[in-house]
Coordinates of C-alpha atoms in Angstrom, one line a residue:
Chain A
M28 CA 0.7 -33.0 16.9
A29 CA -2.2 -30.5 17.6
G30 CA -0.5 -28.4 20.2
Y31 CA -3.9 -26.6 21.8
P32 CA -6.6 -27.7 20.2
E33 CA -8.6 -26.0 22.5
F34 CA -9.1 -22.8 21.3
Q35 CA -11.4 -22.0 19.6
V36 CA -12.4 -19.2 17.1
Y37 CA -14.2 -16.3 18.3
E38 CA -15.9 -14.0 15.9
V39 CA -15.3 -9.5 17.0
F40 CA -17.6 -7.2 16.6
V41 CA -16.6 -3.7 18.0
Q42 CA -19.1 -0.6 19.1
S43 CA -17.3 2.4 18.8
T44 CA -19.6 4.8 20.4
Q45 CA -23.2 3.4 21.7
L46 CA -25.5 5.4 19.0
S47 CA -23.6 2.9 16.2
P48 CA -24.2 -1.0 15.9
H49 CA -21.5 -3.3 16.8
T50 CA -19.8 -4.1 13.8
W51 CA -18.1 -7.1 13.0
V52 CA -13.9 -6.6 12.6
G53 CA -12.5 -9.7 12.1
S54 CA -11.7 -13.0 14.0
I55 CA -9.4 -14.6 16.6
D56 CA -9.0 -17.9 18.7
A57 CA -8.5 -18.3 22.3
G58 CA -9.4 -20.3 24.8
S59 CA -12.4 -18.8 26.4
P60 CA -14.4 -16.1 25.7
E61 CA -12.8 -13.6 29.1
D62 CA -9.6 -14.2 26.5
A63 CA -10.7 -13.7 23.6
L64 CA -12.3 -10.3 24.6
I65 CA -9.1 -8.6 25.8
L66 CA -7.1 -10.6 23.1
A67 CA -10.0 -8.6 20.4
R68 CA -9.3 -5.4 22.6
E69 CA -5.3 -5.8 21.5
T70 CA -5.4 -7.0 18.4
F71 CA -8.3 -4.6 16.6
L72 CA -8.2 -1.6 19.0
R73 CA -4.5 -0.7 19.2
R74 CA -6.1 2.7 18.2
E75 CA -9.5 3.0 17.5
K76 CA -11.6 4.1 20.7
A77 CA -15.0 2.1 21.4
V78 CA -17.5 1.7 24.2
S79 CA -18.7 -2.2 23.4
I80 CA -17.3 -5.5 22.4
W81 CA -18.6 -8.8 21.1
V82 CA -16.9 -11.9 21.1
V83 CA -18.7 -15.1 19.5
P84 CA -17.9 -18.7 19.7
A85 CA -18.1 -18.8 15.0
D86 CA -19.9 -21.7 15.5
Q87 CA -22.4 -19.8 16.9
I88 CA -23.2 -18.0 14.1
H89 CA -26.0 -18.9 11.9
G90 CA -25.5 -17.5 8.9
T91 CA -27.0 -17.8 5.1
D92 CA -25.0 -19.1 1.8
Y93 CA -22.8 -17.5 -0.5
E94 CA -23.7 -20.0 -2.7
D95 CA -27.5 -19.5 -2.6
P96 CA -27.7 -16.4 -3.8
D97 CA -32.0 -17.3 -4.7
F98 CA -32.6 -16.5 -1.2
F99 CA -31.0 -12.3 -1.7
A100 CA -33.3 -12.5 -5.2
Q101 CA -35.1 -8.8 -5.3
E102 CA -38.4 -10.0 -8.5
T103 CA -39.4 -6.9 -7.8
D104 CA -38.9 -3.1 -8.1
K105 CA -38.6 -1.7 -5.0
A106 CA -38.6 1.5 -6.3
Y107 CA -42.3 2.2 -4.7
R108 CA -40.3 1.5 -1.2
L109 CA -37.9 3.6 -2.0
T110 CA -37.3 7.8 -0.9
S111 CA -35.6 8.2 -4.7
G112 CA -38.9 6.9 -5.8
Y113 CA -40.5 10.1 -5.1
T114 CA -38.1 12.4 -5.0
A115 CA -38.1 13.9 -8.3
D116 CA -41.8 14.1 -8.8
N117 CA -42.0 15.5 -6.1
A118 CA -39.9 18.0 -6.6
R119 CA -41.3 19.0 -10.2
R120 CA -44.7 19.9 -8.5
W121 CA -43.0 22.0 -5.5
R122 CA -41.3 24.4 -8.0
K123 CA -44.6 25.0 -8.9
Y124 CA -44.8 26.5 -6.2
K125 CA -41.5 28.0 -5.5
R126 CA -40.8 25.5 -2.9
E127 CA -37.8 22.7 -1.9
L128 CA -38.0 19.2 -1.9
L129 CA -37.6 18.3 2.0
D130 CA -34.3 16.3 3.1
I131 CA -34.4 14.3 6.3
E132 CA -30.5 13.8 6.5
K133 CA -30.7 18.4 6.1
D134 CA -34.7 19.5 7.4
F135 CA -35.2 16.8 10.0
V136 CA -32.3 15.8 11.5
K137 CA -29.8 18.6 11.5
D138 CA -32.1 21.5 11.2
Chain B
M3 CA -12.7 -33.2 -8.8
S4 CA -16.1 -32.9 -12.1
E5 CA -15.2 -31.1 -14.6
E6 CA -18.1 -29.2 -13.7
R7 CA -17.3 -28.3 -11.0
L8 CA -14.4 -26.1 -11.8
A9 CA -16.2 -24.8 -14.6
E10 CA -18.1 -23.3 -12.0
F11 CA -15.8 -22.9 -10.0
M12 CA -13.5 -20.6 -12.5
A13 CA -17.5 -19.0 -14.5
R14 CA -17.8 -17.0 -10.7
I15 CA -14.0 -15.8 -10.7
E16 CA -14.9 -15.1 -14.2
R17 CA -17.5 -13.2 -13.2
G18 CA -15.7 -11.2 -10.4
E19 CA -16.7 -13.1 -7.4
K20 CA -15.3 -13.7 -4.2
I21 CA -14.7 -16.9 -2.9
E22 CA -15.0 -17.8 0.6
A23 CA -14.0 -20.7 3.4
T24 CA -16.2 -22.9 3.7
D25 CA -17.4 -22.3 -1.0
W26 CA -15.7 -25.5 -3.1
M27 CA -13.1 -24.5 -4.7
P28 CA -10.1 -26.8 -7.1
D29 CA -7.3 -28.2 -4.6
D30 CA -4.8 -26.2 -6.5
Y31 CA -6.5 -22.9 -5.6
R32 CA -6.3 -24.2 -1.2
L33 CA -3.0 -25.4 -1.7
A34 CA -1.6 -21.6 -3.0
A35 CA -4.4 -19.8 -1.4
I36 CA -3.2 -21.6 1.9
R37 CA 0.9 -21.1 0.6
F38 CA 0.5 -17.0 -0.2
I39 CA -1.5 -16.3 2.9
Q40 CA 0.7 -18.2 5.8
M41 CA 4.3 -17.5 4.5
H42 CA 2.5 -13.5 4.1
A43 CA 1.1 -14.2 7.9
L44 CA 4.7 -15.6 8.8
S45 CA 6.4 -12.6 7.4
E46 CA 4.7 -10.6 9.4
V47 CA 6.0 -12.2 12.6
M48 CA 9.2 -12.2 11.2
G49 CA 9.3 -8.3 10.2
A50 CA 9.2 -7.4 13.9
F51 CA 13.1 -8.9 14.8
P52 CA 14.3 -6.6 12.7
E53 CA 12.7 -3.9 14.3
K54 CA 12.5 -5.3 17.6
E55 CA 16.3 -4.9 17.6
W56 CA 15.8 -2.0 17.7
V57 CA 13.0 -0.9 20.5
P58 CA 15.5 -0.6 23.3
K59 CA 18.3 1.2 21.4
A60 CA 15.7 3.7 19.1
P61 CA 17.8 7.3 19.8
T62 CA 14.9 9.0 21.8
L63 CA 11.6 7.8 23.7
A64 CA 9.2 9.2 20.6
R65 CA 10.9 7.0 18.2
K66 CA 11.1 4.6 20.8
M67 CA 7.3 4.5 22.1
S68 CA 6.4 4.8 17.6
L69 CA 8.4 1.9 16.9
M70 CA 7.1 -0.7 19.5
A71 CA 3.1 0.4 18.1
K72 CA 4.3 -0.2 15.2
V73 CA 6.3 -3.9 16.1
Q74 CA 3.2 -4.5 17.8
D75 CA 0.6 -3.6 14.2
E76 CA 3.3 -6.6 12.8
V77 CA 1.7 -8.8 14.6
G78 CA -0.8 -8.3 14.9
H79 CA -1.5 -8.5 11.3
G80 CA 0.4 -11.2 12.0
Q81 CA -2.3 -13.1 14.4
L82 CA -5.2 -11.1 12.0
L83 CA -3.6 -13.1 8.5
L84 CA -3.3 -16.1 10.5
R85 CA -6.7 -16.9 11.1
V86 CA -7.5 -16.2 7.3
A87 CA -5.2 -19.3 6.4
E88 CA -6.8 -21.1 9.5
D89 CA -10.1 -21.9 7.9
L90 CA -8.1 -22.3 4.4
A91 CA -6.1 -25.0 6.1
R92 CA -8.9 -26.8 8.3
P93 CA -9.7 -28.8 6.0
L94 CA -6.7 -30.9 5.4
G95 CA -6.3 -30.9 8.7
K96 CA -3.9 -28.2 10.3
G97 CA -4.0 -24.9 12.0
R98 CA -2.8 -22.2 13.8
E99 CA 0.2 -24.9 15.4
E100 CA 1.0 -27.2 12.5
L101 CA 0.9 -22.9 9.9
I102 CA 3.8 -21.6 12.4
Q103 CA 5.6 -25.5 12.5
E104 CA 6.6 -25.4 9.1
L105 CA 7.8 -22.0 9.8
L106 CA 10.6 -23.0 12.4
E107 CA 10.8 -26.3 9.9
G108 CA 11.3 -24.1 7.5
K109 CA 8.6 -26.0 5.6
S110 CA 7.2 -22.0 5.2
K111 CA 9.1 -19.2 3.8
F112 CA 9.0 -15.5 5.4
H113 CA 9.5 -13.3 3.3
N114 CA 13.2 -11.7 1.6
V115 CA 14.1 -8.8 3.8
F116 CA 13.3 -10.2 7.1
H117 CA 16.2 -12.7 6.3
M118 CA 18.8 -9.1 6.3
P119 CA 20.4 -8.1 9.1
A120 CA 19.5 -3.8 10.4
P121 CA 22.8 -2.9 12.0
T122 CA 22.5 1.5 12.2
W123 CA 19.1 3.3 13.0
A124 CA 19.0 4.6 9.7
D125 CA 18.4 0.0 8.3
C126 CA 15.3 0.6 10.4
G127 CA 14.0 3.5 9.4
V128 CA 14.2 2.7 5.8
I129 CA 12.5 -1.0 6.5
G130 CA 9.4 1.8 7.7
W131 CA 10.1 4.1 5.0
L132 CA 10.9 1.5 1.3
V133 CA 10.2 -2.3 2.4
D134 CA 6.9 -0.6 4.2
G135 CA 5.8 0.4 0.9
A136 CA 6.9 -2.0 -0.8
A137 CA 4.6 -4.3 1.1
V138 CA 2.2 -2.5 0.5
I139 CA 1.8 -2.3 -2.8
S140 CA 1.4 -6.1 -3.4
Q141 CA -0.5 -5.4 -0.2
A142 CA -3.6 -2.8 -1.9
A143 CA -3.3 -4.6 -5.3
L144 CA -4.7 -8.4 -2.9
L145 CA -7.9 -5.7 -1.8
Q146 CA -9.2 -7.3 -4.9
S147 CA -8.8 -10.5 -4.7
S148 CA -10.5 -13.2 -5.4
Y149 CA -10.7 -14.8 -1.8
G150 CA -12.5 -13.2 0.0
P151 CA -11.5 -13.7 3.4
Y152 CA -8.0 -12.2 2.8
A153 CA -9.3 -9.2 0.8
R154 CA -11.4 -7.9 3.6
I155 CA -9.2 -8.4 6.1
L156 CA -6.5 -6.0 4.1
Q157 CA -8.5 -3.4 4.5
R158 CA -7.7 -3.2 8.1
V159 CA -4.0 -4.1 7.4
C160 CA -3.0 -1.2 4.7
A161 CA -4.7 1.2 7.3
E162 CA -2.5 0.3 9.6
E163 CA 0.1 -0.1 6.8
G164 CA -0.9 3.9 6.4
F165 CA 0.8 4.7 9.3
H166 CA 3.7 2.6 8.8
I167 CA 5.1 4.8 5.7
Q168 CA 4.7 7.8 7.6
H169 CA 6.9 6.4 10.3
G170 CA 9.3 5.1 8.6
E171 CA 9.5 8.6 6.2
S172 CA 9.7 10.5 10.0
I173 CA 12.6 8.3 10.8
C174 CA 14.4 8.5 7.3
L175 CA 13.6 12.4 6.1
A176 CA 14.9 13.4 9.8
L177 CA 17.9 12.3 8.7
A178 CA 18.5 13.5 5.1
E179 CA 17.6 16.7 7.0
G180 CA 20.0 16.1 9.9
T181 CA 24.6 16.3 9.8
P182 CA 26.5 14.6 7.3
S183 CA 27.4 11.7 9.5
Q184 CA 23.2 10.4 9.8
R185 CA 23.7 11.1 6.4
K186 CA 26.0 8.9 5.6
M187 CA 24.2 6.1 7.7
L188 CA 20.9 6.3 6.0
Q189 CA 22.9 6.2 2.4
D190 CA 24.9 3.7 3.2
A191 CA 22.2 1.6 4.8
L192 CA 19.7 2.3 0.7
N193 CA 22.6 0.9 -0.4
R194 CA 22.7 -2.0 1.9
W195 CA 18.9 -2.6 1.2
W196 CA 18.8 -1.5 -2.8
E197 CA 19.3 -5.4 -3.5
A198 CA 17.0 -6.5 -1.3
L199 CA 14.1 -4.1 -1.9
L200 CA 14.3 -5.0 -6.0
L201 CA 14.1 -8.7 -5.0
F202 CA 10.7 -8.6 -2.8
F203 CA 8.7 -8.1 -6.3
G204 CA 10.0 -11.6 -7.5
P205 CA 12.0 -11.8 -10.6
P206 CA 9.9 -11.1 -13.3
E207 CA 8.6 -13.4 -15.2
T208 CA 6.2 -13.9 -12.1
D209 CA 7.9 -18.3 -13.3
G210 CA 6.9 -20.5 -10.3
Q211 CA 4.1 -22.3 -10.5
N212 CA 2.6 -21.7 -6.9
A213 CA 2.2 -17.7 -9.1
Q214 CA 0.4 -19.0 -12.6
V215 CA -2.3 -20.8 -9.9
L216 CA -2.8 -17.1 -8.1
L217 CA -2.9 -15.5 -11.8
K218 CA -5.6 -17.8 -12.9
Y219 CA -7.9 -18.1 -10.4
R220 CA -7.4 -14.1 -9.9
F221 CA -6.4 -13.9 -5.8
R222 CA -3.5 -12.0 -7.7
T223 CA -4.2 -9.8 -10.1
K224 CA -0.7 -7.7 -10.9
T225 CA 2.1 -9.2 -11.7
N226 CA 5.2 -9.3 -10.4
E227 CA 7.2 -7.2 -12.2
Q228 CA 3.8 -5.5 -12.8
L229 CA 4.0 -4.1 -8.9
R230 CA 7.9 -3.0 -9.0
Q231 CA 7.4 -0.9 -11.3
K232 CA 4.8 0.2 -10.1
Y233 CA 7.2 0.2 -6.5
L234 CA 10.3 2.4 -8.8
T235 CA 8.1 4.2 -9.8
K236 CA 6.2 6.0 -6.5
Y237 CA 10.1 5.2 -4.8
V238 CA 13.1 6.2 -7.2
P239 CA 12.1 10.0 -8.0
R240 CA 11.5 10.5 -3.9
I241 CA 14.9 9.1 -2.9
W242 CA 16.2 10.9 -5.5
S243 CA 14.7 14.2 -4.6
L244 CA 16.1 13.9 -1.0
G245 CA 19.8 13.9 -3.1
L246 CA 20.0 10.6 -2.5
T247 CA 21.6 8.2 -4.8
L248 CA 21.1 4.5 -5.2
P249 CA 23.9 2.1 -6.4
D250 CA 22.8 1.2 -10.0
P251 CA 24.0 3.4 -12.7
E252 CA 21.6 2.4 -15.3
L253 CA 19.0 2.8 -12.5
R254 CA 16.2 4.8 -15.0
Y255 CA 12.6 5.4 -15.7
D256 CA 12.7 5.0 -19.8
E257 CA 9.5 6.9 -21.4
K258 CA 10.5 5.6 -24.5
Q259 CA 9.1 1.5 -23.2
G260 CA 7.4 3.7 -20.5
R261 CA 9.0 1.7 -17.8
W262 CA 12.1 1.9 -15.9
I263 CA 15.2 0.0 -16.6
Y264 CA 17.0 -1.3 -13.1
T265 CA 20.2 -3.5 -13.4
A266 CA 18.9 -6.6 -12.3
P267 CA 19.2 -8.9 -8.6
D268 CA 21.2 -11.5 -8.3
W269 CA 17.6 -13.3 -8.4
S270 CA 19.7 -16.7 -7.4
K271 CA 19.6 -14.8 -3.7
L272 CA 16.5 -15.2 -3.6
K273 CA 16.2 -19.1 -4.1
A274 CA 19.2 -19.6 -1.7
I275 CA 17.1 -17.0 0.7
A276 CA 13.9 -19.6 0.1
R277 CA 16.7 -21.9 1.6
N278 CA 16.9 -20.6 4.6
E279 CA 20.4 -19.9 4.0
G280 CA 20.1 -15.5 4.2
P281 CA 22.5 -13.2 6.2
L282 CA 20.7 -14.5 9.4
S283 CA 17.8 -16.8 8.7
Q284 CA 18.6 -19.3 11.0
Y285 CA 19.7 -16.5 13.5
R286 CA 16.3 -15.0 12.7
L287 CA 14.4 -18.3 13.3
A288 CA 16.5 -19.9 16.1
L289 CA 15.1 -16.2 17.8
R290 CA 11.3 -16.8 16.3
R291 CA 11.9 -20.6 17.5
N292 CA 13.3 -20.3 21.6
S293 CA 10.5 -17.5 21.0
Y294 CA 7.7 -19.9 20.9
E295 CA 8.6 -22.5 22.6
T296 CA 9.9 -20.1 26.3
T297 CA 6.4 -18.9 25.8
R298 CA 4.4 -22.1 24.9
W299 CA 3.3 -22.4 28.9
V300 CA 0.9 -18.9 28.3
R301 CA -1.0 -20.8 25.6
E302 CA -1.0 -23.7 27.9
A303 CA -1.8 -21.9 30.6
L304 CA -5.1 -20.5 28.6
T305 CA -6.4 -23.4 27.5
G306 CA -6.6 -24.3 31.1
K307 CA -4.1 -27.3 29.9
A308 CA -1.8 -26.5 32.4
V309 CA -4.0 -26.6 35.3
V310 CA -1.8 -28.2 38.4
A311 CA -2.5 -30.5 40.8

């Protein structure tokens, strides 16, 4: 006998600060979205601090299929899109002018 | 089941890919994985009982709070792991209720250590220190499991077990550095638990058919004996360094063989426990049944079933 078939699975996303993204942490069974939020807090936030929880009925999530890796195929070299595609060459050139390579974290974000 | 499909599945396993709940998988993988995760989940839930007994009797408020936190974690782990088992069991028409019902009917096992009594506060400490230590050795080895949803959720479980281990060590170190009667209480608890701790990892040959299936599909990657040896290496020297003894005159590390020698525990006890014929098997199952039935109204209220006119 199925005892409580009305329970459904909710995927749980937790945001730890307002400047961080909601991150998937797991899933829970609950009878309603309101209960899901409480159960999610009890299950995933007994220690960690958070500012927001999202619960989403698992059957409402549309996702790609692990069995279709072609969806993520990267046929070409992506170096031209990447910081690392330029740093070595630029650093070498700047050395001639006794200048160091600028770093986004060190020189812009943290400075 | 087509041979081709099975071969492709095996190739995925051998490439180190992770299997997901919605992927095709052979029946023996699904059944062995359900059995393993179900037992893990139910052991977390049943594991709360021996320690829960000590919450009202904890020696200080601080100990009571930390023990309570630990018991909540264990039940929380049960919830997380049951979720993982449910997704695997769904194609078999089973849900959470059925997975729990199988425990209450004696069809599904829970871990041997939770069939044992915890008569003193030191037993409570030894459970945290040495039972949880054993649990983390097994669970950390499963972080690489071929079953993705299990490996992912174990990251959280293992992180919280880190707290449990420190909590258990804190209790045991305080007793080890305490009065002669506190030391004796700790030594007595160790003597009581040692055999159960050796039994914990299962027989050396990893004999069960289930275990062989799990190893073949890299759901598990370490054998029972590999895990036990790692456990002995981590814990025996620590136990000895506190001036405590273990009730096995044969216990020693053999440099030449590169392994621990120990007197084999009585494996038949493990079989008896699997039939729920351990010291407190029926007592604890009765607690669980009682708790499950007396809280049924809560589950029904949460689904709107209990609405009365």
